[in-house]
Short mmCIF file of C-alpha atoms in Angstrom, two decimals:
data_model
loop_
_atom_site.label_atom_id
_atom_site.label_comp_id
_atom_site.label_asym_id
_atom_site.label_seq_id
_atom_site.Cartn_x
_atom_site.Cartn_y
_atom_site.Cartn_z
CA UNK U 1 122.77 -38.63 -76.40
CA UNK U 2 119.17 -37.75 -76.86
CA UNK U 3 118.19 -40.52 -73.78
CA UNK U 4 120.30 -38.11 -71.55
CA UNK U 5 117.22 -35.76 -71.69
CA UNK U 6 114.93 -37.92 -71.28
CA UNK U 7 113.21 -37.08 -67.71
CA UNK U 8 113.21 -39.74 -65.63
CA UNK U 9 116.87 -40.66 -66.35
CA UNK U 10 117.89 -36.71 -65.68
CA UNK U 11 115.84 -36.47 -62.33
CA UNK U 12 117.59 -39.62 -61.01
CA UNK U 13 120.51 -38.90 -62.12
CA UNK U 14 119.88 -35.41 -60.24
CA UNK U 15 118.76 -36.72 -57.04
CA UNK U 16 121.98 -39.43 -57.00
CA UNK U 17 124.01 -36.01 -57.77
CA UNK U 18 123.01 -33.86 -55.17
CA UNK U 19 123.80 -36.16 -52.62
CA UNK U 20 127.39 -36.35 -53.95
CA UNK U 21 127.92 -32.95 -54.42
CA UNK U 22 126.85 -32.12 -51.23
CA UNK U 23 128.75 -34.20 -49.57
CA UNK U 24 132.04 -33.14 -51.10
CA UNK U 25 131.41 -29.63 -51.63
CA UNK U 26 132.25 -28.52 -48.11
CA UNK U 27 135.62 -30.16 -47.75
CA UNK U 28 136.79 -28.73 -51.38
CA UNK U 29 135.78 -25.39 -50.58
CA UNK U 30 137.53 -24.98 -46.88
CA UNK U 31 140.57 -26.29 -49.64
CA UNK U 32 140.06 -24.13 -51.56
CA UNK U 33 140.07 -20.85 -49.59
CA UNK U 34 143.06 -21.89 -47.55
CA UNK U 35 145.03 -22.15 -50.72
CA UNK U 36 143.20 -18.99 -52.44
CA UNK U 37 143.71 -16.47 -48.74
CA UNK U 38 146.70 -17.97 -47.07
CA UNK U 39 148.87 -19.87 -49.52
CA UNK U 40 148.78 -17.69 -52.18
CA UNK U 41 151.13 -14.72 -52.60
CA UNK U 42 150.15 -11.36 -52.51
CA UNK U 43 150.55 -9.95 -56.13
CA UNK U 44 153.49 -7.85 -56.90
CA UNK U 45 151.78 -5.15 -58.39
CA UNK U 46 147.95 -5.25 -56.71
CA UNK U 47 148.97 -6.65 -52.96
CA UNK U 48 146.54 -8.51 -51.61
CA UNK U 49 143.45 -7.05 -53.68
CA UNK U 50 144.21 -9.07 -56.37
CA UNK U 51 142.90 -12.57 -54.45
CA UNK U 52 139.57 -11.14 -55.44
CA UNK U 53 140.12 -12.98 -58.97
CA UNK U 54 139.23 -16.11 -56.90
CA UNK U 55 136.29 -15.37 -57.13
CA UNK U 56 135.63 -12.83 -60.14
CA UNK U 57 137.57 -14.81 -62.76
CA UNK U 58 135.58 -18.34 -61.60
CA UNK U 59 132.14 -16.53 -61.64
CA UNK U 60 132.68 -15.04 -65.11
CA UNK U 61 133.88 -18.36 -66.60
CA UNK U 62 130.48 -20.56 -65.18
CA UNK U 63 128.17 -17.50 -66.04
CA UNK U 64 129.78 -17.22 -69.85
CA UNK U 65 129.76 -21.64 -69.83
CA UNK U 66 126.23 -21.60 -68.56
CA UNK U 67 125.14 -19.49 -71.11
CA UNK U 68 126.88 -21.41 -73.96
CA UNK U 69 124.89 -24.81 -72.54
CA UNK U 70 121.95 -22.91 -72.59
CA UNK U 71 122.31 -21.91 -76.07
CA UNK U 72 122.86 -25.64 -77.20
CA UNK U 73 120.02 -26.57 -75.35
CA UNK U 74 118.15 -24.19 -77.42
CA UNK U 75 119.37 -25.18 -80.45
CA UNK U 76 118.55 -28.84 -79.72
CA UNK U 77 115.23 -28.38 -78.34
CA UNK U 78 114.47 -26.23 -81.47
CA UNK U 79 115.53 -29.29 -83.66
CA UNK U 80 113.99 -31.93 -81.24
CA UNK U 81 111.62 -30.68 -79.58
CA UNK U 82 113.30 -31.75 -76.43
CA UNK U 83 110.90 -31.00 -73.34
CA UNK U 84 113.20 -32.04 -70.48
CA UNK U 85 115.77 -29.60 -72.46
CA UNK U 86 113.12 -26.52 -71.43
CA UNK U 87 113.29 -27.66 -68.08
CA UNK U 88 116.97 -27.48 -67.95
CA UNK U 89 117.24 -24.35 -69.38
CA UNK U 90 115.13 -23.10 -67.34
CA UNK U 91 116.38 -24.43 -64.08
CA UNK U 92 120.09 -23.43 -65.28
CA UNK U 93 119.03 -19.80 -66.45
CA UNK U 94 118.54 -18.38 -63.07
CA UNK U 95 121.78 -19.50 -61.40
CA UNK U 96 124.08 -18.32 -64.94
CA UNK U 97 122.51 -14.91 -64.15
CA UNK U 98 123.56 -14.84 -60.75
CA UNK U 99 127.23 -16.16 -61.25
CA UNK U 100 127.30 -12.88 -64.35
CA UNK U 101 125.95 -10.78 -61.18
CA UNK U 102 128.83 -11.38 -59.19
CA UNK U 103 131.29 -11.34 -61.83
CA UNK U 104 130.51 -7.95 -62.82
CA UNK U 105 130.17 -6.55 -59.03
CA UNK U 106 133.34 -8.55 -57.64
CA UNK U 107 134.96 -7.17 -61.11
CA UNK U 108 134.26 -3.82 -60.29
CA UNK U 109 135.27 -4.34 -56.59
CA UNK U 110 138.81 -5.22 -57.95
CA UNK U 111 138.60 -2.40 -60.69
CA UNK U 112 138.53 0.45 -57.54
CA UNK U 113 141.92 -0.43 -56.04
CA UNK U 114 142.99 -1.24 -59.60
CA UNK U 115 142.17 1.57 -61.95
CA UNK U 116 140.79 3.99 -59.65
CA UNK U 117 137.06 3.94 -60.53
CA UNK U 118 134.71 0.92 -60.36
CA UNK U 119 133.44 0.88 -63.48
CA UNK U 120 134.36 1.69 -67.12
CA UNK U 121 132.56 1.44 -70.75
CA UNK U 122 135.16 -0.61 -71.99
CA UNK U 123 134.65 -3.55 -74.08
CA UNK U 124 134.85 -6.65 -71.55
CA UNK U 125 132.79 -4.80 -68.65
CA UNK U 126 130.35 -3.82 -71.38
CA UNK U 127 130.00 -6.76 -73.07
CA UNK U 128 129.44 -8.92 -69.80
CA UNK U 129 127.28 -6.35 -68.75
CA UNK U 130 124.96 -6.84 -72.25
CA UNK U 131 125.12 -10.83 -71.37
CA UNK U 132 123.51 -10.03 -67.96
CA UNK U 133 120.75 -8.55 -70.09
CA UNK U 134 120.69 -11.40 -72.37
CA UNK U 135 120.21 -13.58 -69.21
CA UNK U 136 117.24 -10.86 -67.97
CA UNK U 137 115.87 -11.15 -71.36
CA UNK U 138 115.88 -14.74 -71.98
CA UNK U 139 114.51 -15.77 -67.97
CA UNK U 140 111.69 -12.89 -69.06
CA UNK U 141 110.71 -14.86 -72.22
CA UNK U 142 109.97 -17.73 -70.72
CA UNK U 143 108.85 -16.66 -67.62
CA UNK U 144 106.03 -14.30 -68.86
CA UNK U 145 104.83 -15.29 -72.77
CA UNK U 146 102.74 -17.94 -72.11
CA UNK U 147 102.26 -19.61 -75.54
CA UNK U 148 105.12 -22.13 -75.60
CA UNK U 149 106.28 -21.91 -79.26
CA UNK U 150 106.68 -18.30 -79.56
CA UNK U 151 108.20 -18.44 -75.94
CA UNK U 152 110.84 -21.39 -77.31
CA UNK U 153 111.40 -19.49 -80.69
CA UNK U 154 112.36 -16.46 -78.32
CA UNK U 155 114.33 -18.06 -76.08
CA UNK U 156 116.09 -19.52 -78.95
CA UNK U 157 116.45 -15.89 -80.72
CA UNK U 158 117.97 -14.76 -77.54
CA UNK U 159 119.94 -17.60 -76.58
CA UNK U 160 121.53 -17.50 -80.07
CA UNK U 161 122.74 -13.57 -80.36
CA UNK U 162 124.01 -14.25 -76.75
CA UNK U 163 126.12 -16.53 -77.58
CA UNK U 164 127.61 -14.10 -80.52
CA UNK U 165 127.73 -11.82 -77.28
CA UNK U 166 130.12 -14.52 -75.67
CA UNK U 167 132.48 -14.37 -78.49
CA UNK U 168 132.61 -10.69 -78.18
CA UNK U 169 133.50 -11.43 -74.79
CA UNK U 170 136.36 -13.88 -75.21
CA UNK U 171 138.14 -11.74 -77.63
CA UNK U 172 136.82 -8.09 -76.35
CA UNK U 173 140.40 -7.45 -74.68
CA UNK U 174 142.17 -8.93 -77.79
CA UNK U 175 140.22 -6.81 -80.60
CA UNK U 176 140.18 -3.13 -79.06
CA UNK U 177 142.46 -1.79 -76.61
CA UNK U 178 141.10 -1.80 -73.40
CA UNK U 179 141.92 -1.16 -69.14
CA UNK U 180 141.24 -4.87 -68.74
CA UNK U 181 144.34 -7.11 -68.74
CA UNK U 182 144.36 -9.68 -71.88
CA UNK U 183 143.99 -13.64 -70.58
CA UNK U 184 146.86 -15.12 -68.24
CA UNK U 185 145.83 -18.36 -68.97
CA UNK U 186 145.71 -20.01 -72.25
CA UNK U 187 145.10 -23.75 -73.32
CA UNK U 188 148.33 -24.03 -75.53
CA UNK U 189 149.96 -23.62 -72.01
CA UNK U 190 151.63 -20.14 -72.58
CA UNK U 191 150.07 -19.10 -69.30
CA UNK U 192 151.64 -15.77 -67.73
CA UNK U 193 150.23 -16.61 -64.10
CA UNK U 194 152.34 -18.19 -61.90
CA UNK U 195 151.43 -21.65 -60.26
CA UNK U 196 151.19 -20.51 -57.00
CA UNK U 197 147.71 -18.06 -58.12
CA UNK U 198 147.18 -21.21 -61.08
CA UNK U 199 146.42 -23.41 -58.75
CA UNK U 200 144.24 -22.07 -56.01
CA UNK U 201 141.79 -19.75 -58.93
CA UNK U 202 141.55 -23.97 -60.68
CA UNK U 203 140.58 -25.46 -57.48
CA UNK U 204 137.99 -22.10 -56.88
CA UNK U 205 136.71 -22.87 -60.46
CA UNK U 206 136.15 -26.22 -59.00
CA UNK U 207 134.38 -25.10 -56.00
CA UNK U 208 132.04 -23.22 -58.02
CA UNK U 209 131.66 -25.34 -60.76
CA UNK U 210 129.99 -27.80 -58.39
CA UNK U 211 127.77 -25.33 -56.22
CA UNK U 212 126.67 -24.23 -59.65
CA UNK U 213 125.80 -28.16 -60.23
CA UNK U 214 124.35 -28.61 -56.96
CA UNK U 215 122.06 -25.18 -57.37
CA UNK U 216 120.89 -26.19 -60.44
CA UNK U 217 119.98 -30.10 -59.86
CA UNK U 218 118.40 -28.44 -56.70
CA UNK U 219 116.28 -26.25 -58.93
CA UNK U 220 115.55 -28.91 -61.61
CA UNK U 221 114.51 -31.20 -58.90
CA UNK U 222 111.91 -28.31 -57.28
CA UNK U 223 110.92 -27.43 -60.92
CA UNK U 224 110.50 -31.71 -61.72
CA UNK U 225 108.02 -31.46 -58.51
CA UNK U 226 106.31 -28.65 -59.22
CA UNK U 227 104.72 -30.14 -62.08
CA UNK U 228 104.18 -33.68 -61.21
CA UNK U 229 102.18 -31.49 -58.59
CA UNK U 230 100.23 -29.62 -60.85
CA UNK U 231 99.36 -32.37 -63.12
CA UNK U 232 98.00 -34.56 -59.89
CA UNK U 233 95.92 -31.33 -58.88
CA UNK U 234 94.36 -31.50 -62.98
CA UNK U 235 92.79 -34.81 -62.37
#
């Protein structure tokens, strides 16, 4: 597993990657939407403000996944001193924190029409709010202590008690009793949403899984650059 980190392999298998993505990413998309604003049915209950989870529900499962790969990447490069797993992190950081940002604004969007306010302190808002900070905190660490171990040990630190924030996350709407509704979809297959919303909010969670892909290998590729470019200006 350990070669996948290695550099060279990761930044071709990047730039082989981006070229793919890219090329598919459109078509899925325009799929995507066409299923998720015109095939769908309105919700019973919410009418049509509920197609907003196309987007909100997606976004909060990369940012929360994101985090979690961060986390292991932490824990690895903190047992293997694994370079190239910096890089990613770093690359990946940046584009979690936006895909939390517009899970907690399209969330409160859908909360208006929903519970009458945009926001409340309960326990899922507030706990994805407190991973936004965690993804603040941790792009801060690395960004502006400049002596790499205590910046890894940090980022590490952070990395870890988000991921105990994740968790909290997961089972915030099963542990107190809150306005948010408990999950509709569940790997045992005792889903409550119908297959008509199932199937356009998997093929969104496709959509963004691979601009998330494409945003990061795009970063990691700039970042790869950067210091090949910084190292030539040394000599």
């Amino acid at each position: 597993m350990i070669k996948y980190f290695n550099p060279t392999y990761f930044l071709n298998f990047a730039n082989k990657s981006i070229g793919i993505i890219s090329f598919i990413l459109v078509p899925i998309l325009f799929i995507s939407l066409i299923f998720a604003l015109v095939l769908s049915p309105e919700d019973y209950v919410q009418g049509n403000s509920a197609r907003i989870m196309y987007v909100h529900v997606p976004t909060a499962w990369v940012s929360l996944t994101c985090f979690s790969f961060i986390s292991f990447l932490c824990i690895l490069n903190f047992l293997f001193k694994l370079k190239n797993g910096v890089l990613i992190y770093k690359s990946l950081a940046p584009v979690g924190l936006s895909f939390c940002l517009i899970a907690i604004v399209t969330g409160s969007i859908w909360g208006e029409p929903t519970w009458g306010t945009f926001w409340v302190w309960d326990a899922r808002l507030t706990s994805m709010l407190i991973l936004m900070l965690f993804y603040i905190i941790f792009i801060f660490s690395y960004k502006f202590i400049l002596n790499q171990k205590i910046s890894s040990r940090i980022c590490t630190l952070v990395s870890l008690l988000g991921l105990i924030n994740i968790f909290i996350v997961k089972y915030s709407v099963d542990l107190w009793s809150t306005l948010h509704q408990t999950a509709s979809i569940k790997i045992d297959g005792s889903s409550s949403i119908d297959s008509t919303m199932l199937l356009p909010l998997c093929l969104m969670l496709l959509t963004f899984c691979l601009y998330c892909a494409l945003i990061f290998l795009m970063k990691y590729r700039i970042e790869v650059i950067r210091i090949k470019k910084k190292s030539l200006g040394r000599l």
